[in-house]
XYZ file of C-alpha atoms in Angstrom:
207
model
C 112.870 114.593 126.679
C 114.484 117.114 124.360
C 113.287 115.192 121.285
C 109.756 114.903 122.675
C 109.766 118.655 123.283
C 110.676 119.369 119.657
C 107.964 117.003 118.427
C 105.407 118.638 120.723
C 106.287 122.171 119.603
C 106.307 121.253 115.897
C 102.941 119.515 116.066
C 101.448 122.414 118.072
C 102.666 125.073 115.636
C 100.661 123.423 112.861
C 97.388 124.700 114.254
C 98.565 128.316 113.912
C 98.244 128.005 110.127
C 94.592 126.979 110.251
C 92.420 129.843 108.949
C 89.991 131.822 111.087
C 87.490 133.642 108.811
C 87.182 137.338 109.630
C 83.720 137.926 108.159
C 81.080 136.555 105.802
C 79.676 133.066 105.753
C 81.654 130.934 108.190
C 80.767 127.642 106.509
C 81.625 128.922 103.037
C 84.934 130.356 104.219
C 85.910 127.099 105.923
C 84.991 125.055 102.850
C 87.050 127.351 100.633
C 90.024 126.860 102.944
C 89.921 123.036 102.758
C 93.551 122.859 101.493
C 94.720 124.273 104.828
C 92.963 121.517 106.747
C 94.247 118.733 104.488
C 97.787 120.140 104.636
C 97.461 120.287 108.434
C 96.408 116.625 108.428
C 99.350 115.646 106.211
C 101.886 117.404 108.428
C 100.258 116.223 111.679
C 100.214 112.573 110.575
C 103.801 112.805 109.315
C 105.109 114.236 112.595
C 102.961 111.819 114.608
C 104.277 108.857 112.615
C 107.882 109.927 113.133
C 107.270 110.464 116.861
C 105.652 107.042 117.347
C 108.485 105.316 115.485
C 111.056 107.396 117.393
C 109.713 105.982 120.653
C 109.761 102.483 119.174
C 113.439 102.896 118.298
C 114.588 104.283 121.633
C 112.671 101.654 123.596
C 115.331 99.291 122.191
C 118.274 101.503 123.171
C 120.324 101.334 126.376
C 122.471 104.401 125.755
C 123.667 106.668 122.948
C 126.947 108.031 121.620
C 127.700 111.503 120.170
C 127.223 110.381 116.562
C 123.710 109.150 117.420
C 122.899 112.522 118.970
C 124.012 114.271 115.756
C 121.803 112.044 113.582
C 118.917 112.643 115.969
C 119.436 116.412 115.683
C 119.301 116.116 111.878
C 116.026 114.222 112.270
C 114.655 116.973 114.507
C 115.696 119.551 111.918
C 113.387 117.880 109.413
C 110.580 117.540 111.955
C 110.745 121.211 112.954
C 110.633 122.263 109.273
C 107.547 120.216 108.337
C 104.911 122.875 109.200
C 106.465 125.278 106.672
C 106.103 123.269 103.407
C 102.661 122.075 104.521
C 101.588 125.706 104.742
C 103.121 126.425 101.314
C 101.139 123.601 99.721
C 97.846 124.810 101.166
C 98.469 128.383 99.944
C 99.374 127.257 96.420
C 96.299 125.030 96.096
C 93.982 127.703 97.476
C 95.423 130.258 95.031
C 95.312 127.698 92.166
C 98.998 128.347 91.512
C 100.270 125.309 89.608
C 103.909 126.419 89.569
C 103.756 127.378 93.217
C 102.228 123.985 93.979
C 105.168 122.209 92.380
C 107.615 124.349 94.365
C 105.692 123.738 97.595
C 105.580 119.972 97.015
C 109.303 120.040 96.255
C 109.888 121.792 99.586
C 107.814 119.132 101.370
C 109.733 116.380 99.572
C 113.069 117.967 100.528
C 112.123 118.083 104.204
C 110.829 114.508 104.047
C 114.110 113.403 102.476
C 116.037 115.106 105.297
C 114.020 113.020 107.753
C 114.587 109.891 105.655
C 118.360 110.359 105.477
C 118.609 111.135 109.194
C 116.469 108.144 110.144
C 118.341 105.751 107.899
C 121.729 106.977 109.160
C 120.648 106.818 112.810
C 119.223 103.292 112.682
C 122.170 102.000 110.650
C 124.481 103.506 113.258
C 122.578 101.608 115.945
C 122.801 98.403 113.893
C 126.607 98.786 113.781
C 126.770 99.376 117.543
C 125.090 96.392 119.156
C 126.470 97.414 122.551
C 124.063 100.370 122.531
C 121.008 98.129 122.171
C 119.066 96.174 124.765
C 118.799 92.820 122.959
C 120.800 91.048 120.230
C 117.684 90.837 118.051
C 117.427 94.638 117.995
C 120.304 94.801 115.501
C 118.183 93.151 112.806
C 115.254 95.393 113.724
C 117.396 98.514 113.255
C 118.527 97.264 109.854
C 114.912 96.741 108.782
C 114.010 100.190 110.035
C 116.853 101.730 108.015
C 115.687 99.903 104.883
C 112.086 101.033 105.400
C 113.260 104.623 105.859
C 115.204 104.492 102.598
C 112.231 103.012 100.734
C 109.967 105.755 102.105
C 111.721 108.149 99.759
C 110.104 106.411 96.771
C 106.481 107.515 97.416
C 107.748 110.966 98.392
C 109.430 111.363 95.000
C 106.344 109.954 93.268
C 104.234 112.579 95.033
C 106.648 115.257 93.833
C 106.278 114.035 90.253
C 102.489 114.057 90.543
C 102.631 117.715 91.588
C 103.328 118.559 87.939
C 99.948 117.028 87.136
C 98.004 118.355 90.131
C 99.348 119.396 93.559
C 96.107 118.136 95.133
C 97.091 114.558 94.211
C 100.483 115.066 95.841
C 98.848 116.406 98.988
C 96.632 113.317 99.139
C 99.681 111.078 98.862
C 101.441 113.041 101.600
C 98.474 112.154 103.829
C 98.527 108.469 102.816
C 102.271 107.877 103.361
C 102.331 108.484 107.149
C 99.077 106.530 107.548
C 100.839 103.489 106.079
C 103.880 103.898 108.307
C 101.704 104.340 111.395
C 100.038 101.046 110.493
C 103.404 99.425 109.836
C 104.758 100.555 113.197
C 101.713 99.178 115.025
C 102.329 95.671 113.706
C 104.423 93.222 115.724
C 106.871 90.986 113.924
C 106.346 87.375 115.152
C 110.015 86.903 115.971
C 110.194 90.235 117.780
C 107.061 89.465 119.768
C 108.655 86.199 120.894
C 111.933 87.912 121.834
C 110.225 90.686 123.801
C 107.648 88.476 125.495
C 108.225 87.969 129.230
C 109.703 84.617 130.058
C 107.407 82.266 131.935
C 108.491 81.032 135.330
C 109.013 77.327 135.786
C 107.988 76.112 139.219
C 109.895 73.004 140.218
C 107.778 70.085 141.419
C 107.665 69.527 145.181
C 110.094 67.000 146.543
């Protein structure tokens, strides 16, 4: 419940950075502020993807230990910070500040890496503590999740490098990354589907 509360607050705060034109042409003002809306989308999808996967992880957990709580708090640190670099990126693009765009994308990458490290550490900790999980097959799932989290740092660093070319490209990649992971989370591994499927009842024949 505490984690869900942090996710809810972080995702709600994003809307506070969306611009409200004070005067002039409303349509023109909104079109000029397109970086704010794209940055909002990037941050919203990122937080949403983490939240969906967070639920997927803890659906496999029976109980936690203090070290798990600490890793989860580190994850929530990254989640709560995400609205800030998203806002920085939108400001730098709107102001056509190339250097500022690189700095803003670096801030986004840093926060994303905090999430990546926390996620990888948390799921690896679960994989080493099978007694905390509901099913034996969940150990392998946690290991795969940790590997995926580590690999997620690759496109984040690529996006940071592309910021030196154009921060707009980086922002587009920051939108695409969580879309992929949302898709990945929605897929069911055949073996996992078999393990989690309800067992059919066998009715003995009448004597």
